[in-house]
Structure formats: C-alpha cells, structure tokens
Amino acid sequence: MFEKILIANRGEIALRVICACKDLGIRTVAVYSEADRYSLHVRFADEAVCIGPARSARSYLNIPSVISAAEITNVDAIHPGYGFLSENADFAEVCETSGIAFIGPKPDVLRMMGLKQQARTAMKAHGVPILPGSDGILQDAEHAAGVAGTIGYPLILKASAGGGGRGMRIVRSAEELPALLVQAQQEAEAAFSNGDVYLEKYIERPRHIEFQVLADLHGGVEVLGERECSIQRRHQKLIEEAPSPAVSEDLRQRVSGALKQAFASVGYSNAGTVEFLMDPGGNLYFIEVNARIQVEHPVTEAVTGIDLVKAQLRIAAGERLPDILGGPVTLRGHAVECRINAEHPETFAPSPGRIRALSIPGGVGIRVDTAAYSDGIIPPYYDSLVAKLVSYGSDRTEAIARMLRALDMFVIEGIHTSIPLHQRILADPVFQAAEIDTSYIQRLFAREKLEAVSA
Ligand code: ADP
C-alpha cells in the first residue's frame, strides 16, 4: 500500500479522500490555491503546499505546479478527485513518467473515454446499446443534415470533449440545424479547446441512470448497481438516489453483464461510472463514461457498504477486487443525496460568500460530506457545491423521511442555498411516487406557478 499520497483537489472531495487515507493509515498532502489557505482540506492533511493563485487554471489545473508539489513532498501517488485534472490523460501520463501512481485509469483509456464519440464507438462494439447518432464527428452543415435526415428529429448536438452540460443544443427541425451546429462548435471550442461535435437522437423526458464500475489492474471488473440522477437543473444533477426505482433486478443483471465484458475488453481500471438515458419505454442507452469517482458516489456506498475511495486506493496499489470487496456485492436499503449548492434556489445564480452560521444535521441514517464551516468562505472561483446531504433508509420512503428531517435541521446562513428547493422536491407527491425524469424540475416550477395563480 502507498505510504503517502497527494490530493490534487479541494473542497469536500479532498476531505473525502483524506478520510479514506486516514482509514488506511496513508499520510496525505493537500495542495491549495491562495483562495483556499484556510480550507479544511489544508487543515486536516498531514502536509500542505500552496500551488498558485485563486484561478484554477493557475493552481488546481496547473500540471507543473501539482507535479512539483508531489515531488517536493515525495508522495507515491496522486488522487485527482473529480473535476479539475481527474480525467486529463496528459496529467495521468506525466504522473506515470514522474514515477508517481495516478489513482485512476491508464492514460490511453482515459483519453478514449474523454472523447464521448470514441467512447460511444467502443461501447457499441462491445454490445452496449447506444442512441442512434452520427458515426463520428460532424464535418460540416451538409454532413450534419445528412445524418439528421436518416435519424429524424428531435436531435441533440453534443461536444465530444464535453462536460458540465456545455456545448449541447437540442435541434427540433432541419431549419435550425446549421445555426445551432455553429453555436455548439463555438461553445465547445471555447470551453474545451476542441470544437468536435456529434449528433445523437434526443430523448424526450428521459431518466438519467448510471452504473458504478470498479476494475482492478488484473482484469477483474465488478458492477456495484446503479444510481438514478434524473433530478437535474440545466442538465446538471441536483438529487441522486440508489437504487433506481426504474431498474428491475433483471435489467440490472443484464446491463452489469454487458458492462463487465466491455470494461474488461478496453482494459479499464479503477472506478468509473457509465451513464445511460432511459426512454419512457424503459430502454437504456449509453451516453458517456465518467472515468473517475463521481460526486454522487456516497449513495452507492450506502446501499453496498463498500468504501469506494478506499477501493480506488487499493486498486491503484495493485490489490485484487475479490480481496477488496470480500464477497459478492449485494444492495440493501435505499439512499438519497441532495447537493446543497451555494446558489439561488429559483434562478440557480451562484451565491458565493461568507457562511455566517452553520449547523450540520446528523441522527440515524444521515451522512454529510462537506468542507464548510462557520465563518468560512465559499469562494466564487470554483463549483458551488457546499455540502452533500445523504440519507439512508430500509426503503425509499424511510430515506425520504430522513432527508426531509435533515433538510429541516440544516442551517446555513449568509449565502443562498438550494435547501428550500430540495425541501419542496422531497415533499412533492410526484417525486415521492418516483414519477421522475430530467424535465422534473421544470415541470415542478410550472405546477407551482399554476397553483399560485389558482390560489
Ligand atoms: P455532460 O458530460 O456535459 O454533463 P452528458 O452527456 O452527461 O453531458 O449529458 C448531461 C445531461 O444532458 C443528461 O443527464 C440529460 O439530462 C441530457 N442529455 C444528454 N444527452 C441527451 C439525449 N440524447 N437526449 C435527451 N437528453 C440528453
């Protein structure tokens, strides 16, 4: 096992990795930007190195700075968390050539999974169903029109190097296509320095369902069930749960079988998430692989009893999955996660600032992952996640009741947060009946408006 690792991240996920390291007796090195000098990950790591100014391009995304911090502190490995450098194949390669283990898949696999169009092709080749779409990158408007003609509208334009919901455009007719293609390409180029765009069939009101994979360095692959992430705003997740109310044991087994084969064939290692959309007919279609630990991993931990970050460390150190998992994976109970963001609950505008008062809920069935503290600052430079509130119960009803209780007892003063919106969602009979899809929040707002008018 590693003796000392560096965590190339900040916020709650940096603390989450520190927890796993402490549990395994591994020493930790935090890196931080000037804006994060007083952050908890800096306080709780064994050592800390400042890697640059607030802007992430000059600190958390600055490969030479991170690598020199790792070299100065003489670490064995780097855990990248999520976001930042976590799916950067060049970074993984630099780690390897510097003799530092990268806790994630190998650079070539990371490179392939990072280009959604290539991942689509690879999954299709191994029998995983994908949405009808272009076979490769769109060359020009004429090419796009040809593909669109064969698949039919509505369609969605997506950035191959995309993430964070950027570079996507829904196309409802042939007339709109040329202008939206240019917009998507420009947005992709600006955001990812890669203007490659492809077309996919657009599913109306899909559910977003994703499967958790673990793979060791010896060809062993295990699937740890799925998560439902349909509660989204602006194509970004807000609430996740495990298991999905829409996935039967039979479907779970079939998808897991196909994924095990596909992941073994591409030589995947470490943790990964395979995202699917489910159409109203209950069919699942692959959309992308996230080759890292996900924000929403705690719901899977709750229902499987497996510490996924610890598993990542043990895999990277060369241990085998059967030893790590200690027996067959079984799912028990139900878990829900609410992402508590520093944002306005109606407009979703970011709301950074100083937390004036904070009281974190606890009690049976509640877990809170956060780096927030009273009088601490949520800086404007990074993502707006303040805390992940996770509830667990013997079934979905109990998990929801516990979540409502914890939301009620969660006090964050000084900034706007998504707590009021979470309270409305968890109390909504439509959510409680699990009649959810990715348009749920939009429809909730519309229903509330109607009720306000008729009241
Ligand atoms: P990103 O990597 O930018 O987050 P994803 O490919 O993961 O993009 O898609 C994010 C979300 O966008 C999905 O969860 C879903 O809500 C929506 N979406 C993506 N592709 C489609 C599609 N083909 N049809 C309908 N909605 C889609």
Tab-separated table of C-alpha atoms and ligand atoms in Angstrom:
chain	number	residue	atom	x	y	z
A	1	MET	CA	0.000	0.000	0.000
A	2	PHE	CA	1.070	3.606	-0.577
A	3	GLU	CA	2.712	5.448	2.314
A	4	LYS	CA	1.867	8.970	1.267
A	5	ILE	CA	-0.384	10.447	-1.402
A	6	LEU	CA	-1.130	13.907	-2.743
A	7	ILE	CA	-4.711	15.011	-3.281
A	8	ALA	CA	-4.978	17.225	-6.353
A	9	ASN	CA	-8.308	18.752	-5.401
A	10	ARG	CA	-10.145	20.907	-2.878
A	11	GLY	CA	-13.449	21.095	-1.006
A	12	GLU	CA	-15.492	18.147	0.160
A	13	ILE	CA	-13.871	15.608	-2.183
A	14	ALA	CA	-10.367	16.446	-0.908
A	15	LEU	CA	-11.638	15.824	2.625
A	16	ARG	CA	-13.351	12.620	1.471
A	17	VAL	CA	-10.030	11.296	0.140
A	18	ILE	CA	-8.262	12.339	3.362
A	19	CYS	CA	-10.838	10.254	5.294
A	20	ALA	CA	-10.112	7.154	3.188
A	21	CYS	CA	-6.365	7.688	3.617
A	22	LYS	CA	-6.662	8.046	7.377
A	23	ASP	CA	-8.681	4.818	7.481
A	24	LEU	CA	-5.901	3.053	5.574
A	25	GLY	CA	-3.013	4.641	7.504
A	26	ILE	CA	-1.759	6.608	4.480
A	27	ARG	CA	-0.246	10.050	5.021
A	28	THR	CA	-1.682	12.913	2.949
A	29	VAL	CA	-0.505	16.044	1.192
A	30	ALA	CA	-3.028	18.775	0.374
A	31	VAL	CA	-2.495	21.320	-2.369
A	32	TYR	CA	-4.293	24.635	-2.261
A	33	SER	CA	-4.717	27.924	-4.068
A	34	GLU	CA	-4.277	31.278	-2.350
A	35	ALA	CA	-8.083	31.466	-2.025
A	36	ASP	CA	-8.141	28.173	-0.090
A	37	ARG	CA	-5.464	28.912	2.501
A	38	TYR	CA	-7.980	28.476	5.338
A	39	SER	CA	-9.779	25.443	3.906
A	40	LEU	CA	-10.391	22.305	5.910
A	41	HIS	CA	-8.520	20.023	3.497
A	42	VAL	CA	-5.406	22.098	4.223
A	43	ARG	CA	-6.018	21.782	7.940
A	44	PHE	CA	-6.645	18.034	8.038
A	45	ALA	CA	-3.944	16.821	5.633
A	46	ASP	CA	-0.566	15.928	7.135
A	47	GLU	CA	1.193	18.413	4.861
A	48	ALA	CA	0.029	21.204	2.562
A	49	VAL	CA	1.575	23.016	-0.378
A	50	CYS	CA	0.343	26.251	-1.971
A	51	ILE	CA	0.270	25.745	-5.746
A	52	GLY	CA	-0.746	29.165	-7.018
A	53	PRO	CA	-3.319	31.918	-7.217
A	54	ALA	CA	-7.096	31.547	-6.901
A	55	ARG	CA	-7.880	30.978	-10.565
A	56	SER	CA	-7.911	27.197	-11.107
A	57	ALA	CA	-6.094	27.482	-14.443
A	58	ARG	CA	-3.114	28.710	-12.433
A	59	SER	CA	-3.447	26.361	-9.446
A	60	TYR	CA	-5.612	23.188	-9.403
A	61	LEU	CA	-5.306	22.807	-13.183
A	62	ASN	CA	-1.639	23.718	-13.343
A	63	ILE	CA	0.107	20.401	-14.053
A	64	PRO	CA	3.713	21.569	-13.427
A	65	SER	CA	2.712	23.083	-10.051
A	66	VAL	CA	0.904	19.939	-8.919
A	67	ILE	CA	3.749	17.681	-10.038
A	68	SER	CA	6.388	19.798	-8.290
A	69	ALA	CA	4.319	19.712	-5.086
A	70	ALA	CA	4.244	15.908	-5.408
A	71	GLU	CA	7.988	15.749	-5.991
A	72	ILE	CA	8.900	18.082	-3.129
A	73	THR	CA	6.778	16.067	-0.707
A	74	ASN	CA	7.926	12.737	-2.124
A	75	VAL	CA	4.500	11.079	-2.495
A	76	ASP	CA	3.845	7.636	-4.013
A	77	ALA	CA	0.586	8.520	-5.726
A	78	ILE	CA	-1.881	11.285	-6.644
A	79	HIS	CA	-5.644	11.115	-6.151
A	80	PRO	CA	-7.275	13.618	-8.522
A	81	GLY	CA	-10.813	13.627	-7.035
A	82	TYR	CA	-13.433	14.715	-9.602
A	83	GLY	CA	-13.306	17.684	-11.979
A	84	PHE	CA	-10.000	19.565	-12.349
A	85	LEU	CA	-7.302	17.117	-13.608
A	86	SER	CA	-9.216	13.914	-12.835
A	87	GLU	CA	-9.869	12.951	-16.463
A	88	ASN	CA	-6.849	14.628	-18.001
A	89	ALA	CA	-4.880	11.912	-19.825
A	90	ASP	CA	-1.816	14.159	-20.218
A	91	PHE	CA	-1.708	14.633	-16.448
A	92	ALA	CA	-2.027	10.885	-15.844
A	93	GLU	CA	0.847	10.374	-18.276
A	94	VAL	CA	3.071	12.964	-16.572
A	95	CYS	CA	2.385	11.251	-13.228
A	96	GLU	CA	3.477	7.908	-14.669
A	97	THR	CA	6.648	9.278	-16.246
A	98	SER	CA	7.466	11.004	-12.938
A	99	GLY	CA	7.195	7.676	-11.139
A	100	ILE	CA	4.014	8.661	-9.277
A	101	ALA	CA	0.940	6.407	-9.440
A	102	PHE	CA	-2.167	8.109	-10.843
A	103	ILE	CA	-5.255	6.890	-8.972
A	104	GLY	CA	-7.481	6.365	-11.991
A	105	PRO	CA	-7.491	4.561	-15.340
A	106	LYS	CA	-4.421	4.336	-17.579
A	107	PRO	CA	-3.761	7.395	-19.805
A	108	ASP	CA	-4.817	5.730	-23.089
A	109	VAL	CA	-8.119	4.530	-21.606
A	110	LEU	CA	-8.693	7.959	-20.070
A	111	ARG	CA	-8.043	9.564	-23.448
A	112	MET	CA	-10.576	7.328	-25.176
A	113	MET	CA	-13.275	7.803	-22.528
A	114	GLY	CA	-12.715	11.574	-22.562
A	115	LEU	CA	-13.871	11.766	-26.147
A	116	LYS	CA	-17.530	10.822	-25.938
A	117	GLN	CA	-17.735	9.972	-29.599
A	118	GLN	CA	-14.903	7.429	-29.199
A	119	ALA	CA	-16.396	6.005	-26.024
A	120	ARG	CA	-19.702	5.565	-27.869
A	121	THR	CA	-17.964	3.629	-30.629
A	122	ALA	CA	-16.096	1.425	-28.135
A	123	MET	CA	-19.220	0.621	-26.096
A	124	LYS	CA	-21.230	-0.143	-29.221
A	125	ALA	CA	-18.503	-2.537	-30.387
A	126	HIS	CA	-18.896	-4.455	-27.113
A	127	GLY	CA	-22.648	-4.778	-27.308
A	128	VAL	CA	-23.688	-1.899	-25.034
A	129	PRO	CA	-26.736	-0.157	-26.600
A	130	ILE	CA	-26.117	3.454	-27.669
A	131	LEU	CA	-28.504	6.103	-29.022
A	132	PRO	CA	-28.759	6.406	-32.796
A	133	GLY	CA	-26.432	9.195	-33.905
A	134	SER	CA	-23.552	10.221	-36.136
A	135	ASP	CA	-20.827	7.589	-36.507
A	136	GLY	CA	-18.146	10.177	-35.998
A	137	ILE	CA	-17.536	13.891	-35.695
A	138	LEU	CA	-19.716	16.156	-37.856
A	139	GLN	CA	-17.671	17.648	-40.723
A	140	ASP	CA	-19.996	20.464	-41.798
A	141	ALA	CA	-23.650	21.515	-42.098
A	142	GLU	CA	-24.204	19.259	-45.097
A	143	HIS	CA	-22.854	16.198	-43.269
A	144	ALA	CA	-24.999	17.053	-40.209
A	145	ALA	CA	-28.116	17.451	-42.377
A	146	GLY	CA	-27.483	14.038	-43.964
A	147	VAL	CA	-27.162	12.301	-40.564
A	148	ALA	CA	-30.179	14.184	-39.186
A	149	GLY	CA	-32.226	13.119	-42.185
A	150	THR	CA	-31.615	9.430	-41.524
A	151	ILE	CA	-32.197	9.565	-37.752
A	152	GLY	CA	-35.049	12.076	-37.641
A	153	TYR	CA	-35.798	14.949	-35.243
A	154	PRO	CA	-35.571	15.853	-32.375
A	155	LEU	CA	-31.805	15.565	-32.078
A	156	ILE	CA	-29.127	16.833	-29.735
A	157	LEU	CA	-25.751	18.256	-30.746
A	158	LYS	CA	-23.066	17.351	-28.220
A	159	ALA	CA	-19.419	18.276	-27.740
A	160	SER	CA	-17.194	15.196	-27.967
A	161	ALA	CA	-14.843	16.582	-25.300
A	162	GLY	CA	-17.829	17.956	-23.376
A	163	GLY	CA	-18.758	18.086	-19.729
A	164	GLY	CA	-20.805	20.208	-17.369
A	165	GLY	CA	-23.675	20.401	-19.845
A	166	ARG	CA	-21.766	22.766	-22.154
A	167	GLY	CA	-21.729	22.569	-25.941
A	168	MET	CA	-25.145	20.857	-26.109
A	169	ARG	CA	-28.002	22.074	-28.324
A	170	ILE	CA	-31.395	20.480	-28.879
A	171	VAL	CA	-32.402	20.579	-32.541
A	172	ARG	CA	-36.107	20.278	-33.381
A	173	SER	CA	-36.083	20.929	-37.135
A	174	ALA	CA	-33.856	20.963	-40.201
A	175	GLU	CA	-34.123	24.768	-40.426
A	176	GLU	CA	-32.480	25.218	-37.005
A	177	LEU	CA	-29.638	22.788	-37.593
A	178	PRO	CA	-26.970	24.904	-39.382
A	179	ALA	CA	-27.046	27.786	-36.864
A	180	LEU	CA	-27.141	25.507	-33.807
A	181	LEU	CA	-24.248	23.445	-35.202
A	182	VAL	CA	-22.058	26.566	-35.376
A	183	GLN	CA	-23.135	27.605	-31.843
A	184	ALA	CA	-22.339	24.181	-30.388
A	185	GLN	CA	-18.964	24.059	-32.156
A	186	GLN	CA	-18.019	27.540	-30.938
A	187	GLU	CA	-19.093	26.806	-27.363
A	188	ALA	CA	-17.159	23.523	-27.396
A	189	GLU	CA	-14.056	25.196	-28.809
A	190	ALA	CA	-14.212	27.939	-26.166
A	191	ALA	CA	-14.842	25.574	-23.253
A	192	PHE	CA	-12.721	22.543	-24.173
A	193	SER	CA	-10.316	23.830	-26.884
A	194	ASN	CA	-11.899	21.137	-29.041
A	195	GLY	CA	-14.733	22.073	-31.369
A	196	ASP	CA	-15.666	18.485	-32.306
A	197	VAL	CA	-19.421	17.948	-32.180
A	198	TYR	CA	-21.596	14.899	-32.868
A	199	LEU	CA	-25.326	14.222	-33.185
A	200	GLU	CA	-27.463	11.941	-31.077
A	201	LYS	CA	-31.180	11.186	-31.022
A	202	TYR	CA	-32.827	13.433	-28.425
A	203	ILE	CA	-34.996	11.550	-25.949
A	204	GLU	CA	-37.945	13.489	-24.569
A	205	ARG	CA	-38.195	13.259	-20.786
A	206	PRO	CA	-35.583	10.555	-20.214
A	207	ARG	CA	-34.450	9.235	-16.864
A	208	HIS	CA	-30.716	9.509	-16.214
A	209	ILE	CA	-29.425	6.225	-14.797
A	210	GLU	CA	-25.770	5.373	-14.242
A	211	PHE	CA	-23.896	2.237	-13.214
A	212	GLN	CA	-20.916	2.163	-10.851
A	213	VAL	CA	-17.974	0.088	-12.049
A	214	LEU	CA	-14.802	-0.970	-10.219
A	215	ALA	CA	-11.991	-2.631	-12.144
A	216	ASP	CA	-8.631	-3.844	-10.844
A	217	LEU	CA	-5.253	-3.963	-12.587
A	218	HIS	CA	-5.579	-7.730	-13.198
A	219	GLY	CA	-8.660	-7.761	-15.442
A	220	GLY	CA	-11.240	-8.091	-12.657
A	221	VAL	CA	-14.401	-5.991	-13.144
A	222	GLU	CA	-17.382	-5.598	-10.800
A	223	VAL	CA	-20.562	-3.538	-11.192
A	224	LEU	CA	-21.992	-2.088	-7.962
A	225	GLY	CA	-25.536	-1.392	-9.054
A	226	GLU	CA	-26.921	1.880	-10.366
A	227	ARG	CA	-27.898	5.389	-9.341
A	228	GLU	CA	-30.834	7.426	-10.564
A	229	CYS	CA	-29.819	11.036	-11.304
A	230	SER	CA	-32.910	12.345	-13.092
A	231	ILE	CA	-33.436	15.349	-10.847
A	232	GLN	CA	-31.409	17.916	-12.765
A	233	ARG	CA	-31.359	21.614	-13.494
A	234	ARG	CA	-29.638	22.859	-16.672
A	235	HIS	CA	-28.577	19.271	-17.459
A	236	GLN	CA	-26.733	19.139	-14.120
A	237	LYS	CA	-27.601	16.730	-11.306
A	238	LEU	CA	-29.205	18.003	-8.104
A	239	ILE	CA	-30.551	14.848	-6.403
A	240	GLU	CA	-29.339	11.271	-6.836
A	241	GLU	CA	-30.527	8.017	-5.367
A	242	ALA	CA	-29.635	4.334	-5.258
A	243	PRO	CA	-31.030	2.016	-6.379
A	244	SER	CA	-33.078	3.473	-9.254
A	245	PRO	CA	-36.828	2.932	-8.786
A	246	ALA	CA	-36.983	2.229	-12.556
A	247	VAL	CA	-34.436	-0.600	-12.737
A	248	SER	CA	-35.551	-4.199	-12.183
A	249	GLU	CA	-33.181	-6.880	-10.926
A	250	ASP	CA	-33.308	-8.493	-14.361
A	251	LEU	CA	-32.314	-5.264	-16.164
A	252	ARG	CA	-29.578	-4.595	-13.571
A	253	GLN	CA	-28.085	-8.047	-14.164
A	254	ARG	CA	-28.222	-7.731	-17.959
A	255	VAL	CA	-26.567	-4.298	-18.048
A	256	SER	CA	-23.960	-5.330	-15.473
A	257	GLY	CA	-23.039	-8.376	-17.563
A	258	ALA	CA	-22.557	-6.303	-20.731
A	259	LEU	CA	-20.527	-3.670	-18.860
A	260	LYS	CA	-18.239	-6.226	-17.242
A	261	GLN	CA	-17.302	-7.536	-20.672
A	262	ALA	CA	-16.919	-4.107	-22.260
A	263	PHE	CA	-14.758	-2.750	-19.429
A	264	ALA	CA	-12.545	-5.831	-19.355
A	265	SER	CA	-12.071	-5.581	-23.145
A	266	VAL	CA	-10.987	-1.939	-23.123
A	267	GLY	CA	-8.539	-2.552	-20.258
A	268	TYR	CA	-10.328	-0.233	-17.865
A	269	SER	CA	-9.037	0.092	-14.311
A	270	ASN	CA	-10.074	1.884	-11.122
A	271	ALA	CA	-13.528	3.442	-10.534
A	272	GLY	CA	-15.792	4.519	-13.363
A	273	THR	CA	-19.389	5.465	-13.976
A	274	VAL	CA	-21.355	4.548	-17.060
A	275	GLU	CA	-24.153	6.992	-17.793
A	276	PHE	CA	-27.308	5.936	-19.607
A	277	LEU	CA	-30.573	7.566	-20.566
A	278	MET	CA	-33.762	5.563	-20.170
A	279	ASP	CA	-36.577	6.248	-22.626
A	280	PRO	CA	-40.225	6.158	-21.490
A	281	GLY	CA	-40.352	2.544	-22.755
A	282	GLY	CA	-37.735	1.508	-20.175
A	283	ASN	CA	-34.854	1.029	-22.659
A	284	LEU	CA	-31.380	2.118	-21.591
A	285	TYR	CA	-28.947	3.836	-23.954
A	286	PHE	CA	-25.303	4.571	-23.151
A	287	ILE	CA	-24.306	8.253	-23.234
A	288	GLU	CA	-20.880	8.522	-21.608
A	289	VAL	CA	-18.293	7.149	-19.193
A	290	ASN	CA	-17.011	9.279	-16.330
A	291	ALA	CA	-13.581	7.853	-15.658
A	292	ARG	CA	-13.247	8.991	-12.032
A	293	ILE	CA	-15.014	8.986	-8.691
A	294	GLN	CA	-18.379	10.780	-9.010
A	295	VAL	CA	-19.867	13.448	-6.744
A	296	GLU	CA	-22.791	11.108	-6.018
A	297	HIS	CA	-20.714	8.046	-5.022
A	298	PRO	CA	-21.974	8.088	-1.380
A	299	VAL	CA	-25.415	6.724	-2.323
A	300	THR	CA	-23.746	3.631	-3.768
A	301	GLU	CA	-21.575	3.345	-0.654
A	302	ALA	CA	-24.716	3.470	1.480
A	303	VAL	CA	-26.515	0.621	-0.299
A	304	THR	CA	-23.457	-1.609	-0.908
A	305	GLY	CA	-21.483	-0.941	2.286
A	306	ILE	CA	-18.348	-0.517	0.155
A	307	ASP	CA	-15.994	2.443	0.632
A	308	LEU	CA	-15.387	3.406	-3.000
A	309	VAL	CA	-12.483	5.773	-2.369
A	310	LYS	CA	-10.702	3.185	-0.268
A	311	ALA	CA	-11.335	0.726	-3.109
A	312	GLN	CA	-9.742	3.187	-5.572
A	313	LEU	CA	-6.607	3.404	-3.422
A	314	ARG	CA	-6.361	-0.354	-3.003
A	315	ILE	CA	-6.880	-0.960	-6.722
A	316	ALA	CA	-4.169	1.564	-7.636
A	317	ALA	CA	-1.840	-0.175	-5.170
A	318	GLY	CA	-2.339	-3.431	-7.117
A	319	GLU	CA	-4.823	-5.292	-4.912
A	320	ARG	CA	-7.396	-7.596	-6.476
A	321	LEU	CA	-11.139	-6.926	-6.453
A	322	PRO	CA	-12.172	-10.133	-4.657
A	323	ASP	CA	-9.877	-9.146	-1.763
A	324	ILE	CA	-11.169	-5.583	-1.766
A	325	LEU	CA	-14.864	-6.491	-1.942
A	326	GLY	CA	-14.620	-9.544	0.298
A	327	GLY	CA	-17.546	-11.386	-1.315
A	328	PRO	CA	-20.435	-10.815	-3.707
A	329	VAL	CA	-21.842	-7.277	-3.896
A	330	THR	CA	-25.385	-7.012	-2.567
A	331	LEU	CA	-27.698	-3.999	-2.470
A	332	ARG	CA	-29.537	-3.192	0.738
A	333	GLY	CA	-31.952	-0.371	1.517
A	334	HIS	CA	-32.223	2.952	-0.254
A	335	ALA	CA	-30.127	6.131	-0.246
A	336	VAL	CA	-30.771	9.681	-1.457
A	337	GLU	CA	-28.273	12.518	-1.922
A	338	CYS	CA	-29.128	16.221	-2.092
A	339	ARG	CA	-26.460	18.509	-3.481
A	340	ILE	CA	-26.537	21.612	-1.326
A	341	ASN	CA	-25.175	24.325	-3.616
A	342	ALA	CA	-24.380	27.956	-2.925
A	343	GLU	CA	-26.940	29.185	-5.422
A	344	HIS	CA	-30.282	30.887	-5.568
A	345	PRO	CA	-32.954	28.158	-5.330
A	346	GLU	CA	-35.119	29.698	-8.100
A	347	THR	CA	-32.703	31.308	-10.576
A	348	PHE	CA	-29.740	28.994	-9.857
A	349	ALA	CA	-27.461	32.063	-9.880
A	350	PRO	CA	-24.270	31.333	-7.885
A	351	SER	CA	-24.237	32.744	-4.346
A	352	PRO	CA	-20.660	32.678	-3.044
A	353	GLY	CA	-19.719	34.483	0.175
A	354	ARG	CA	-19.134	34.053	3.866
A	355	ILE	CA	-21.097	31.467	5.849
A	356	ARG	CA	-22.309	33.376	8.912
A	357	ALA	CA	-23.795	30.432	10.776
A	358	LEU	CA	-23.755	26.703	10.138
A	359	SER	CA	-25.439	23.801	11.859
A	360	ILE	CA	-24.964	20.396	10.278
A	361	PRO	CA	-27.681	17.767	10.795
A	362	GLY	CA	-26.980	14.240	11.974
A	363	GLY	CA	-29.003	11.469	13.538
A	364	VAL	CA	-29.781	7.994	12.333
A	365	GLY	CA	-29.406	7.437	8.588
A	366	ILE	CA	-27.702	10.766	7.787
A	367	ARG	CA	-24.261	11.470	6.322
A	368	VAL	CA	-22.920	14.905	5.423
A	369	ASP	CA	-19.828	15.368	3.249
A	370	THR	CA	-18.716	18.977	3.382
A	371	ALA	CA	-15.727	21.265	3.757
A	372	ALA	CA	-17.883	24.138	5.012
A	373	TYR	CA	-17.507	25.675	8.470
A	374	SER	CA	-18.965	28.604	10.302
A	375	ASP	CA	-17.313	31.852	9.192
A	376	GLY	CA	-15.689	30.033	6.272
A	377	ILE	CA	-15.874	31.410	2.744
A	378	ILE	CA	-17.389	29.828	-0.374
A	379	PRO	CA	-15.086	31.349	-2.993
A	380	PRO	CA	-16.520	32.443	-6.350
A	381	TYR	CA	-13.789	30.708	-8.363
A	382	TYR	CA	-14.845	27.082	-8.092
A	383	ASP	CA	-18.020	24.996	-8.272
A	384	SER	CA	-20.850	25.917	-5.964
A	385	LEU	CA	-21.187	22.634	-4.044
A	386	VAL	CA	-21.277	23.381	-0.305
A	387	ALA	CA	-22.342	20.021	1.095
A	388	LYS	CA	-23.682	16.627	0.103
A	389	LEU	CA	-26.505	15.555	2.359
A	390	VAL	CA	-27.053	11.794	2.134
A	391	SER	CA	-29.871	9.873	3.777
A	392	TYR	CA	-30.212	6.130	4.095
A	393	GLY	CA	-33.253	4.038	4.999
A	394	SER	CA	-34.508	0.491	4.752
A	395	ASP	CA	-36.624	1.648	1.802
A	396	ARG	CA	-37.177	4.787	-0.318
A	397	THR	CA	-39.952	6.093	1.946
A	398	GLU	CA	-37.737	5.962	5.022
A	399	ALA	CA	-34.794	7.541	3.159
A	400	ILE	CA	-37.050	10.426	2.019
A	401	ALA	CA	-38.470	10.974	5.522
A	402	ARG	CA	-34.962	11.120	6.978
A	403	MET	CA	-33.852	13.508	4.236
A	404	LEU	CA	-36.753	15.858	4.957
A	405	ARG	CA	-35.913	15.784	8.664
A	406	ALA	CA	-32.230	16.549	7.961
A	407	LEU	CA	-33.002	19.338	5.457
A	408	ASP	CA	-35.157	20.937	8.103
A	409	MET	CA	-32.291	20.837	10.610
A	410	PHE	CA	-29.612	22.054	8.158
A	411	VAL	CA	-28.839	25.715	8.908
A	412	ILE	CA	-26.629	27.697	6.537
A	413	GLU	CA	-26.768	31.477	6.935
A	414	GLY	CA	-25.075	34.201	4.922
A	415	ILE	CA	-25.454	32.669	1.444
A	416	HIS	CA	-28.352	31.389	-0.645
A	417	THR	CA	-28.503	27.607	-0.925
A	418	SER	CA	-30.569	25.012	-2.744
A	419	ILE	CA	-32.038	23.723	0.562
A	420	PRO	CA	-35.510	25.312	0.065
A	421	LEU	CA	-35.777	23.716	-3.388
A	422	HIS	CA	-34.752	20.315	-2.018
A	423	GLN	CA	-37.445	20.598	0.651
A	424	ARG	CA	-40.112	21.215	-1.994
A	425	ILE	CA	-38.921	18.337	-4.149
A	426	LEU	CA	-38.678	15.791	-1.330
A	427	ALA	CA	-42.160	16.767	-0.100
A	428	ASP	CA	-43.719	16.578	-3.582
A	429	PRO	CA	-46.059	13.587	-4.077
A	430	VAL	CA	-44.854	13.267	-7.700
A	431	PHE	CA	-41.242	12.854	-6.537
A	432	GLN	CA	-42.368	10.551	-3.744
A	433	ALA	CA	-44.134	8.375	-6.328
A	434	ALA	CA	-40.822	8.267	-8.271
A	435	GLU	CA	-42.517	9.682	-11.368
A	436	ILE	CA	-39.352	11.489	-12.330
A	437	ASP	CA	-37.328	12.323	-15.427
A	438	THR	CA	-34.830	15.007	-16.405
A	439	SER	CA	-37.606	17.580	-17.006
A	440	TYR	CA	-38.962	17.135	-13.459
A	441	ILE	CA	-37.756	20.472	-12.005
A	442	GLN	CA	-39.090	22.441	-14.972
A	443	ARG	CA	-42.462	20.726	-14.536
A	444	LEU	CA	-42.408	21.270	-10.764
A	445	PHE	CA	-41.885	25.020	-11.301
A	446	ALA	CA	-44.739	25.080	-13.850
A	447	ARG	CA	-47.089	23.238	-11.467
A	448	GLU	CA	-46.200	25.589	-8.600
A	449	LYS	CA	-46.902	28.610	-10.800
A	450	LEU	CA	-50.316	27.215	-11.728
A	451	GLU	CA	-51.127	26.506	-8.077
A	452	ALA	CA	-50.080	30.059	-7.127
A	453	VAL	CA	-52.376	31.508	-9.811
A	454	SER	CA	-55.377	29.411	-8.793
A	455	ALA	CA	-54.852	30.057	-5.069
B	1	ADP	P1	-22.153	16.419	-19.721
B	1	ADP	O1	-20.967	15.496	-19.801
B	1	ADP	O2	-21.918	17.757	-20.349
B	1	ADP	O3	-22.755	16.502	-18.341
B	1	ADP	P2	-23.968	14.321	-20.640
B	1	ADP	O4	-23.718	13.623	-21.917
B	1	ADP	O5	-23.568	13.607	-19.392
B	1	ADP	O6	-23.254	15.768	-20.688
B	1	ADP	O7	-25.486	14.746	-20.519
B	1	ADP	C1	-25.945	15.524	-19.426
B	1	ADP	C2	-27.448	15.565	-19.409
B	1	ADP	O8	-27.954	16.127	-20.641
B	1	ADP	C3	-28.144	14.210	-19.314
B	1	ADP	O9	-28.220	13.734	-17.994
B	1	ADP	C4	-29.520	14.561	-19.894
B	1	ADP	O10	-30.295	15.294	-18.964
B	1	ADP	C5	-29.162	15.496	-21.038
B	1	ADP	N1	-28.946	14.732	-22.289
B	1	ADP	C6	-27.764	14.350	-22.828
B	1	ADP	N2	-27.950	13.644	-23.973
B	1	ADP	C7	-29.290	13.588	-24.180
B	1	ADP	C8	-30.130	12.980	-25.192
B	1	ADP	N3	-29.615	12.302	-26.219
B	1	ADP	N4	-31.475	13.102	-25.048
B	1	ADP	C9	-32.013	13.782	-24.007
B	1	ADP	N5	-31.284	14.379	-23.044
B	1	ADP	C10	-29.935	14.285	-23.106
